[in-house]
PDB file of C-alpha atoms in Angstrom:
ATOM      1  CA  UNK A   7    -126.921  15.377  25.307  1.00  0.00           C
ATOM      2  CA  UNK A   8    -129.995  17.632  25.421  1.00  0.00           C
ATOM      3  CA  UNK A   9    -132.601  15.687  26.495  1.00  0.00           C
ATOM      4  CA  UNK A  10    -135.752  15.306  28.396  1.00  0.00           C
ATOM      5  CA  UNK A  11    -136.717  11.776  29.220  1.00  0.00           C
ATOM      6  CA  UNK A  12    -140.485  11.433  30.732  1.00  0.00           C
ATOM      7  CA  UNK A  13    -142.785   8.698  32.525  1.00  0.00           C
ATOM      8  CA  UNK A  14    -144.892   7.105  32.360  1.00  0.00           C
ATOM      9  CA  UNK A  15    -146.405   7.273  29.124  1.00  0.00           C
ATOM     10  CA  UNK A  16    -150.030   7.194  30.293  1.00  0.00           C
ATOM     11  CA  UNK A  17    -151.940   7.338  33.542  1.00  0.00           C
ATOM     12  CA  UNK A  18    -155.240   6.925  34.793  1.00  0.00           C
ATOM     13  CA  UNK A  19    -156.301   8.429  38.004  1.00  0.00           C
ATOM     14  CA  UNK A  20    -159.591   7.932  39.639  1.00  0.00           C
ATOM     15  CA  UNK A  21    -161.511  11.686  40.480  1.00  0.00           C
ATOM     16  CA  UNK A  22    -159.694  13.379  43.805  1.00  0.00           C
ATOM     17  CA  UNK A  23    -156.479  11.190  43.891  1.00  0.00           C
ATOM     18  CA  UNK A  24    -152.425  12.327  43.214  1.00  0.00           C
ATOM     19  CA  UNK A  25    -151.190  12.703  39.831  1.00  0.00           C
ATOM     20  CA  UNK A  26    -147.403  12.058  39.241  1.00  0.00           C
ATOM     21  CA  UNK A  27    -145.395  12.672  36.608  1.00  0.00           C
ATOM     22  CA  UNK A  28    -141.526  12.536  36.041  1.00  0.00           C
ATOM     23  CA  UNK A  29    -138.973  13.990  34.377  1.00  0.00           C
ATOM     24  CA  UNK A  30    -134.953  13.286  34.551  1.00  0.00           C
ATOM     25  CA  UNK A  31    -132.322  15.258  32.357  1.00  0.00           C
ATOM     26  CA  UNK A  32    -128.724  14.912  31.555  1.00  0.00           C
ATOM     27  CA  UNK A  33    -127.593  18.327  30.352  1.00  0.00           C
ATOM     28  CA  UNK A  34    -126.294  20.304  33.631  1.00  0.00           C
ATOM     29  CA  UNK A  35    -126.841  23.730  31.202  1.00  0.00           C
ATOM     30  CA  UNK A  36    -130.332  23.439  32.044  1.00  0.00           C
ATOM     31  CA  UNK A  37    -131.780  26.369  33.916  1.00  0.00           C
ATOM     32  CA  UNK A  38    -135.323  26.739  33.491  1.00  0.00           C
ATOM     33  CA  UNK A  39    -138.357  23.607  33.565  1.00  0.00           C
ATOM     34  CA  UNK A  40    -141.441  24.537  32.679  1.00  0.00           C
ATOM     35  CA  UNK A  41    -144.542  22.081  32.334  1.00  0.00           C
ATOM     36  CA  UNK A  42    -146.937  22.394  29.415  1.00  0.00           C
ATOM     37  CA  UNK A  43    -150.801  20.920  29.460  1.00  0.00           C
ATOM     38  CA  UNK A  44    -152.378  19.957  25.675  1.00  0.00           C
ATOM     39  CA  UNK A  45    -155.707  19.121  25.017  1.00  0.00           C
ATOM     40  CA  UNK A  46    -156.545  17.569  21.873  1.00  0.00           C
ATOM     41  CA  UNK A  47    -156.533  19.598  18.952  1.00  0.00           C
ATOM     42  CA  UNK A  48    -154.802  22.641  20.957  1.00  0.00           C
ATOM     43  CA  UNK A  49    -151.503  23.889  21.759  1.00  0.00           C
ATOM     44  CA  UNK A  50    -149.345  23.145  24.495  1.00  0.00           C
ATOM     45  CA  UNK A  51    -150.091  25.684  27.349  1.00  0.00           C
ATOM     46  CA  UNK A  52    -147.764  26.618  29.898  1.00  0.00           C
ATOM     47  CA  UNK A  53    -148.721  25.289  33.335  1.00  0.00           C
ATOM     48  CA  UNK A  54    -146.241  26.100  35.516  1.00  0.00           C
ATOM     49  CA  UNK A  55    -142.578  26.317  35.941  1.00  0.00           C
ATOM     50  CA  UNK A  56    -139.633  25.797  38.071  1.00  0.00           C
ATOM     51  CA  UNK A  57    -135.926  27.194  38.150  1.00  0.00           C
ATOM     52  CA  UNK A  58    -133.373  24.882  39.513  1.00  0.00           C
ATOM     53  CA  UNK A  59    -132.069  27.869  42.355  1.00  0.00           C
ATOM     54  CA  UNK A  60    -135.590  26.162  44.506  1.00  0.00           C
ATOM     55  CA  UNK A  61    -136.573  22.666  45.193  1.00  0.00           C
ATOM     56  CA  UNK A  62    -140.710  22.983  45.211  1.00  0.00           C
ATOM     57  CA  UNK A  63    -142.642  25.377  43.467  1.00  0.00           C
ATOM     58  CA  UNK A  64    -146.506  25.125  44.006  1.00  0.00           C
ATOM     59  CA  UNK A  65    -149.726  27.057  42.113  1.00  0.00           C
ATOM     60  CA  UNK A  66    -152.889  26.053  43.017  1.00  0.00           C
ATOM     61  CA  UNK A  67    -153.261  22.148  43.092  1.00  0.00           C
ATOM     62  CA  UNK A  68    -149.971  21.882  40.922  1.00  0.00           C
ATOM     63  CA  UNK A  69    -147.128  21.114  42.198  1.00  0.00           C
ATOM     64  CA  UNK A  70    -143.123  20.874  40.821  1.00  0.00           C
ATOM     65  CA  UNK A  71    -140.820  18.856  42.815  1.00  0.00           C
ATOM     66  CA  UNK A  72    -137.243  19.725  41.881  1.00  0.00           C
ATOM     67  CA  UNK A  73    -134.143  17.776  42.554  1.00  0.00           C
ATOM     68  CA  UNK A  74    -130.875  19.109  40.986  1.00  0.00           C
ATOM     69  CA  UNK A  75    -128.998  16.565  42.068  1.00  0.00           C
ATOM     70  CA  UNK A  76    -130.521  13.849  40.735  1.00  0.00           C
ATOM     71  CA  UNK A  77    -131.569  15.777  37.879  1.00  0.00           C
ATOM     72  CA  UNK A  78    -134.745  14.771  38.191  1.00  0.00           C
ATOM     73  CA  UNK A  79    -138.124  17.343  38.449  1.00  0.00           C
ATOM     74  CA  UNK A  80    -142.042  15.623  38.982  1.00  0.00           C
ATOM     75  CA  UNK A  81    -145.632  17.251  39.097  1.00  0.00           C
ATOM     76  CA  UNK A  82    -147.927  16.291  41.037  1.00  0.00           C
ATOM     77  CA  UNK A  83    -151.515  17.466  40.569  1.00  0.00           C
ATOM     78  CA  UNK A  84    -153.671  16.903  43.706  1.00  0.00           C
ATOM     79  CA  UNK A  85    -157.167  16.474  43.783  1.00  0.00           C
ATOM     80  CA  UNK A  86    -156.596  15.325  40.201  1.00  0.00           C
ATOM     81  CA  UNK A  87    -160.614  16.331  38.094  1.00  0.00           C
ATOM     82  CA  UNK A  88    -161.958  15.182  34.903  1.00  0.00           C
ATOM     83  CA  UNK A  89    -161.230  18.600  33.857  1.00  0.00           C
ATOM     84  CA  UNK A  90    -157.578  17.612  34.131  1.00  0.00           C
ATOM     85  CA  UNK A  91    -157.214  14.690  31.343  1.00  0.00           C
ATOM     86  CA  UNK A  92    -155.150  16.205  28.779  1.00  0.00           C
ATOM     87  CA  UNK A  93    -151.382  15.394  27.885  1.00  0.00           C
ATOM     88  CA  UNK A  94    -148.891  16.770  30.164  1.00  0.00           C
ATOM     89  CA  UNK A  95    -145.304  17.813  29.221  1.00  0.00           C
ATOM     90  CA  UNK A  96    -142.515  18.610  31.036  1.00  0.00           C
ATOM     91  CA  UNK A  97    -139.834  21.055  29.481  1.00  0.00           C
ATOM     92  CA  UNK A  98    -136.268  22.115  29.996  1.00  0.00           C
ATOM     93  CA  UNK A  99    -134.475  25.234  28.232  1.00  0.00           C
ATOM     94  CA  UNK A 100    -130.908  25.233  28.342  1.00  0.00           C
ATOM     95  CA  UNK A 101    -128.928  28.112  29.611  1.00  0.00           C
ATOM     96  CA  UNK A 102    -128.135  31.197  27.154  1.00  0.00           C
ATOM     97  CA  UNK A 103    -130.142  29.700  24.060  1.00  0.00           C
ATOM     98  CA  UNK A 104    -133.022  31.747  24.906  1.00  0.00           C
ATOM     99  CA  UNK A 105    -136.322  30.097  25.546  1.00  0.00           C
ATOM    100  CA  UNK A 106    -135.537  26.710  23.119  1.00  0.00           C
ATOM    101  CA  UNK A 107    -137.800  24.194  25.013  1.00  0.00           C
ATOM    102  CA  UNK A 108    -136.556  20.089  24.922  1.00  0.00           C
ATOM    103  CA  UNK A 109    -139.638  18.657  25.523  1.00  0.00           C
ATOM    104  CA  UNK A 110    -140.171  15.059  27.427  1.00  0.00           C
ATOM    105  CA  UNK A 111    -142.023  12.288  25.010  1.00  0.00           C
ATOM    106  CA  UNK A 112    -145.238  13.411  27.325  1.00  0.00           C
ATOM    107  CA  UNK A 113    -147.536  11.841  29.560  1.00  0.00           C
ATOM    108  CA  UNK A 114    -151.252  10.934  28.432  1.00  0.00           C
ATOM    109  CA  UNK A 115    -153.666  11.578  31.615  1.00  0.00           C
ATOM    110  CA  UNK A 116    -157.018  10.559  32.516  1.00  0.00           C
ATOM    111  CA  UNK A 117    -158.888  11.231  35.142  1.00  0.00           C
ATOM    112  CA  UNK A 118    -161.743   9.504  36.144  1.00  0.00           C
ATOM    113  CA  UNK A 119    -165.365  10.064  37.631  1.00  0.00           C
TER     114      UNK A 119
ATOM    115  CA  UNK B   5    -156.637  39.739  22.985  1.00  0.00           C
ATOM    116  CA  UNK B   6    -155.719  37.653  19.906  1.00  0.00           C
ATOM    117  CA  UNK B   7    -153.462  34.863  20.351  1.00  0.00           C
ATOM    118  CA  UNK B   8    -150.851  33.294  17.999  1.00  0.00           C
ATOM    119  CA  UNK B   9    -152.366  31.918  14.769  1.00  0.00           C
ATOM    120  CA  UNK B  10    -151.130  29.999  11.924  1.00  0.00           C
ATOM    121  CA  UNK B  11    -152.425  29.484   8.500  1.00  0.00           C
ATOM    122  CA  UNK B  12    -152.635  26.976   6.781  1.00  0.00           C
ATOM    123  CA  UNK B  13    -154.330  24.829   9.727  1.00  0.00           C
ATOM    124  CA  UNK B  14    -154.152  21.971   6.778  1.00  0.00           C
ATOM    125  CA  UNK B  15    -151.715  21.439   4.437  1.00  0.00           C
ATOM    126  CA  UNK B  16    -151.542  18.698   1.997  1.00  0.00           C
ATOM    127  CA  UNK B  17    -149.391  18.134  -0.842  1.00  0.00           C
ATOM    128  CA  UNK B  18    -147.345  16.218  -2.988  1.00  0.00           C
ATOM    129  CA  UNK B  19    -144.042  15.090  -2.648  1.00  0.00           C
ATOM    130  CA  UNK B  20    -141.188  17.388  -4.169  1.00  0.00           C
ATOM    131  CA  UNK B  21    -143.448  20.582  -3.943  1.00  0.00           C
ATOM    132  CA  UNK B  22    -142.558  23.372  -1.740  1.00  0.00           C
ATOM    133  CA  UNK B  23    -144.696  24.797   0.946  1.00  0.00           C
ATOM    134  CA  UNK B  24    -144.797  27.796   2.965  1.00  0.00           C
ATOM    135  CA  UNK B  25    -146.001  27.940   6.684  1.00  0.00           C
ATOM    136  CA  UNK B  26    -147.208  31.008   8.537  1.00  0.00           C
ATOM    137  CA  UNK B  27    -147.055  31.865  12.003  1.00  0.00           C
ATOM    138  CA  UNK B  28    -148.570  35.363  12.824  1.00  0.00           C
ATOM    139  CA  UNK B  29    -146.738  35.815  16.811  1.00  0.00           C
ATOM    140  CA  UNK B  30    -149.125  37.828  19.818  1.00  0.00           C
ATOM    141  CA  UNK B  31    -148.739  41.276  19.137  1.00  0.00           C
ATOM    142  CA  UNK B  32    -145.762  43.015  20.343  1.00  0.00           C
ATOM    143  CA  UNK B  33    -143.839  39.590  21.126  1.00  0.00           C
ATOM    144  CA  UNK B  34    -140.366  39.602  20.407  1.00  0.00           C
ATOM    145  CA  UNK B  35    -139.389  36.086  20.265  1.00  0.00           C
ATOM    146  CA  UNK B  36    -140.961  33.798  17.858  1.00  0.00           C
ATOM    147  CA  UNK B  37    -140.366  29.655  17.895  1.00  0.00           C
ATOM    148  CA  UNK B  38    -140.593  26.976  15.242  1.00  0.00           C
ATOM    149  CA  UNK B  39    -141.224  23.566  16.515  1.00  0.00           C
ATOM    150  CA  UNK B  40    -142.770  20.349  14.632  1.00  0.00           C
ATOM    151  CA  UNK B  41    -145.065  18.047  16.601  1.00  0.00           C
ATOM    152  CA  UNK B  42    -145.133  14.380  15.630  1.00  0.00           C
ATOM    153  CA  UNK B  43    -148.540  12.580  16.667  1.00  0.00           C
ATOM    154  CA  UNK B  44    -147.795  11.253  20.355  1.00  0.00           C
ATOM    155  CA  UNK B  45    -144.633  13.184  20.514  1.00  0.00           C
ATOM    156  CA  UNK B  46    -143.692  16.432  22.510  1.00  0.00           C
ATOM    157  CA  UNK B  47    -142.481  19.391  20.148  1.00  0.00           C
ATOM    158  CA  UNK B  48    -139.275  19.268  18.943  1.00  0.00           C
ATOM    159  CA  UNK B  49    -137.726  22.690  18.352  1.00  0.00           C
ATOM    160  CA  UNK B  50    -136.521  23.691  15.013  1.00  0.00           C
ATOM    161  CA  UNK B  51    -135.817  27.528  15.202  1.00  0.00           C
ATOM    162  CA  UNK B  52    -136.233  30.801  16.801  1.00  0.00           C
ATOM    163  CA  UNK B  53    -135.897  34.393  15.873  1.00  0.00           C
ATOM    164  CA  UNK B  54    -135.492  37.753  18.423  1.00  0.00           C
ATOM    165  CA  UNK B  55    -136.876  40.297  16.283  1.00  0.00           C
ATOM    166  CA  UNK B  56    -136.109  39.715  12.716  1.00  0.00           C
ATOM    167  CA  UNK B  57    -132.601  37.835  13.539  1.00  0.00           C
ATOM    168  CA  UNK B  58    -132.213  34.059  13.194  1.00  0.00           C
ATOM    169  CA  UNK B  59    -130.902  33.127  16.748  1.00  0.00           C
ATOM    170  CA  UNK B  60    -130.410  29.410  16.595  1.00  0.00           C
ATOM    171  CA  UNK B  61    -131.413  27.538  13.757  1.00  0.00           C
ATOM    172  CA  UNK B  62    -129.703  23.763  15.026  1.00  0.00           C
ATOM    173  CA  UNK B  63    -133.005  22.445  15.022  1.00  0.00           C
ATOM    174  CA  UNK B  64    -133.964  22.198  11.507  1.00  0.00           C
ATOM    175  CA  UNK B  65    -133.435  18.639   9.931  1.00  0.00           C
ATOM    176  CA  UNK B  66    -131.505  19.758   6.956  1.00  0.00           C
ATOM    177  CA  UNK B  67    -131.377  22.127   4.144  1.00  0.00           C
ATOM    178  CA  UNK B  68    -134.655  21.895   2.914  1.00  0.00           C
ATOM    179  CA  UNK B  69    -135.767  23.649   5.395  1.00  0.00           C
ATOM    180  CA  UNK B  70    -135.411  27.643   5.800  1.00  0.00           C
ATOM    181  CA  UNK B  71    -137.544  30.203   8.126  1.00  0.00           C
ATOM    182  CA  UNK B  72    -137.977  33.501   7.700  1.00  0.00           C
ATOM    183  CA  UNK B  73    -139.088  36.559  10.361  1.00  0.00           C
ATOM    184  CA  UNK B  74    -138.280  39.551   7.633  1.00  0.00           C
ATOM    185  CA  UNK B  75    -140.117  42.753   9.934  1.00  0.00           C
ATOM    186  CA  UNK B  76    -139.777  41.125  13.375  1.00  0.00           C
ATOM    187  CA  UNK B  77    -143.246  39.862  13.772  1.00  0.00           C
ATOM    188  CA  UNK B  78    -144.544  37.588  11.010  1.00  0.00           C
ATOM    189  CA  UNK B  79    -142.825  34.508   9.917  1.00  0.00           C
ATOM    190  CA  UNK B  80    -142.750  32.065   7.365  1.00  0.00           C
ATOM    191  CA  UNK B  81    -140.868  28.352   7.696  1.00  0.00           C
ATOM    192  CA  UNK B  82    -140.564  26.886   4.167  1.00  0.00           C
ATOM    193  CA  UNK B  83    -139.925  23.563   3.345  1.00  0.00           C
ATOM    194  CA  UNK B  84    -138.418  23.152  -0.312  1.00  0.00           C
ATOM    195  CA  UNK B  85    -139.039  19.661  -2.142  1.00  0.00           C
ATOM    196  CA  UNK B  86    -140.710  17.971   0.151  1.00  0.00           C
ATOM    197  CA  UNK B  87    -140.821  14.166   1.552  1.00  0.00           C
ATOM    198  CA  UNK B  88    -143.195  12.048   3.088  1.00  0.00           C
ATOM    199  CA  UNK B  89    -140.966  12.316   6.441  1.00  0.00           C
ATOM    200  CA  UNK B  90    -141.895  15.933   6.653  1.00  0.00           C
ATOM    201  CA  UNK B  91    -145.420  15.264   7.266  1.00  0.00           C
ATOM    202  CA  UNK B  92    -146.049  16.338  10.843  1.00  0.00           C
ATOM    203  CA  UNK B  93    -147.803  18.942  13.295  1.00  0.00           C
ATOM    204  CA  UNK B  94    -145.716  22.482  12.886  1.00  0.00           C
ATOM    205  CA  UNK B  95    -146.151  25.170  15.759  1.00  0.00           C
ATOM    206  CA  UNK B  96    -145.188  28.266  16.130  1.00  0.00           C
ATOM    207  CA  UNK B  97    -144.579  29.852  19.645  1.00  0.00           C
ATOM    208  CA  UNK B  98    -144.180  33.323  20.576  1.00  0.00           C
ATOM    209  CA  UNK B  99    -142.356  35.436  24.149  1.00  0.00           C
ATOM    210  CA  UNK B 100    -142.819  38.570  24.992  1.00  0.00           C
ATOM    211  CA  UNK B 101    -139.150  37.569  26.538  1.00  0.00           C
ATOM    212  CA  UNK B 102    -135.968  38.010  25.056  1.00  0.00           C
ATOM    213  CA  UNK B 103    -134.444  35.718  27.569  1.00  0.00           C
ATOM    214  CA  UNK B 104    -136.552  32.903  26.794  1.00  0.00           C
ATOM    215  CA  UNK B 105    -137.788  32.869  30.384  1.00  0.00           C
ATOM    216  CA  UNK B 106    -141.110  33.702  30.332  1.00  0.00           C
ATOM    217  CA  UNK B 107    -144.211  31.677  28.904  1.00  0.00           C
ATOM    218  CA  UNK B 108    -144.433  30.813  25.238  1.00  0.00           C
ATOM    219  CA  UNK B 109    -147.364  30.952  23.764  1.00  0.00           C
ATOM    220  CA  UNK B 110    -148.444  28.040  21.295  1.00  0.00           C
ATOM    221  CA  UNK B 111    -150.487  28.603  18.068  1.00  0.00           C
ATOM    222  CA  UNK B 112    -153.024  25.636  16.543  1.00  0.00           C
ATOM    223  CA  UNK B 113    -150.484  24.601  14.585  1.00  0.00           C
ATOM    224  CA  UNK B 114    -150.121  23.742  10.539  1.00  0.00           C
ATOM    225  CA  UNK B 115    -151.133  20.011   9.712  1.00  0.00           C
ATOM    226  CA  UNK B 116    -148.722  19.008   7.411  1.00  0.00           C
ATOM    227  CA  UNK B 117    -149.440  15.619   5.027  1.00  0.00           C
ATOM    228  CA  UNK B 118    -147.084  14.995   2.313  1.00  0.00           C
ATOM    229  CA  UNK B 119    -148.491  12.059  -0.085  1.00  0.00           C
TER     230      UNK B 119
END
């Protein structure tokens, strides 16, 4: 089953708190996890990205918390801004089918003042 | 530099017509992706080329639908007789990557309304 299951739907964070967003798979063939950002009326944009061979991965105040066995990946954005409220998704591209991305339903964020 | 773009940003027509969806990919990128957008939704891949060759086309909802990548850069996805099911958000993504591994860039997408 290739899929990408995602939660929660929405959040609301208040200006300079933890963002947390998660993401569990099934598919083992999985071997890349990227996480896209989407403002409205734009593309997805890549954010960052994780490959299962490490655990955390960290870029600025993002954050990917892997866990292969559990199958299960998060990002957490610290010090979450305004500037931040956009729709988050995570991602997962299954081993040799090139970069196909199975997208999670999303996650709706807002951050406020 | 330019990014991807797609034309038209706003399509409507009329059920059973055909229409034709362009996706012109970053410059030099080798990999190109079709994926439709439903309002809420993440992307749901339909298709993707390497060069001009069709890699995986398991995405694509049925036989209506066809894509096209004829010189290895621009590409067309055409959907033939159309329903009111088909009306979504269609994006086109493009790699410099072969291997699918590094970032895919989105265009604005084609706004799709079938009445």
């Amino acid at each position: 089953q290739q899929q990408v299951k995602q939660s929660p739907q929405s959040l609301i964070v208040q200006k300079g708190g933890i963002s947390i967003i998660n993401c569990a798979y099934e598919n083992t063939a999985f071997d890349y996890f990227p996480w896209y950002q989407q403002f409205p009326g734009k593309g997805p944009a890549l954010l960052i990205a994780i490959r299962p061979d490490v655990s955390e991965k960290k870029e600025g105040r993002f954050t990917i918390s892997f866990n292969k066995s559990a199958k299960q990946f998060s990002l957490h954005i610290m010090d979450s801004q305004p500037g931040d409220s956009a729709t988050y998704f995570c991602a997962a591209t299954p081993y040799n089918q090139g970069g196909k991305l199975i997208f999670g339903q999303g996650t709706e964020l807002s951050v406020k003042p | 530099g330019a990014g991807v773009s797609q034309s038209p940003r706003y399509k409507v027509t009329k059920r059973g017509q055909d229409v034709a969806l362009r996706c012109d990919p970053i410059s030099g990128h080798v990999s190109l992706y079709w994926y439709r957008q439903a309002l809420g939704q993440g992307p749901e891949f339909l298709t993707y080329f390497n060069y001009e060759a069709q890699q995986d086309k398991s995405g694509l909802p049925n036989d209506r639908f066809s894509a096209e990548r004829p010189e290895g850069s621009i590409s067309t996805l055409t959907i033939q007789r159309t329903e009111q099911r088909d009306s979504a958000m269609y994006r086109c993504a493009s790699s410099a990557d072969l291997a699918g591994r590094e970032t895919q860039y989105f265009g604005p997408g084609t706004r799709l309304l079938v009445l």
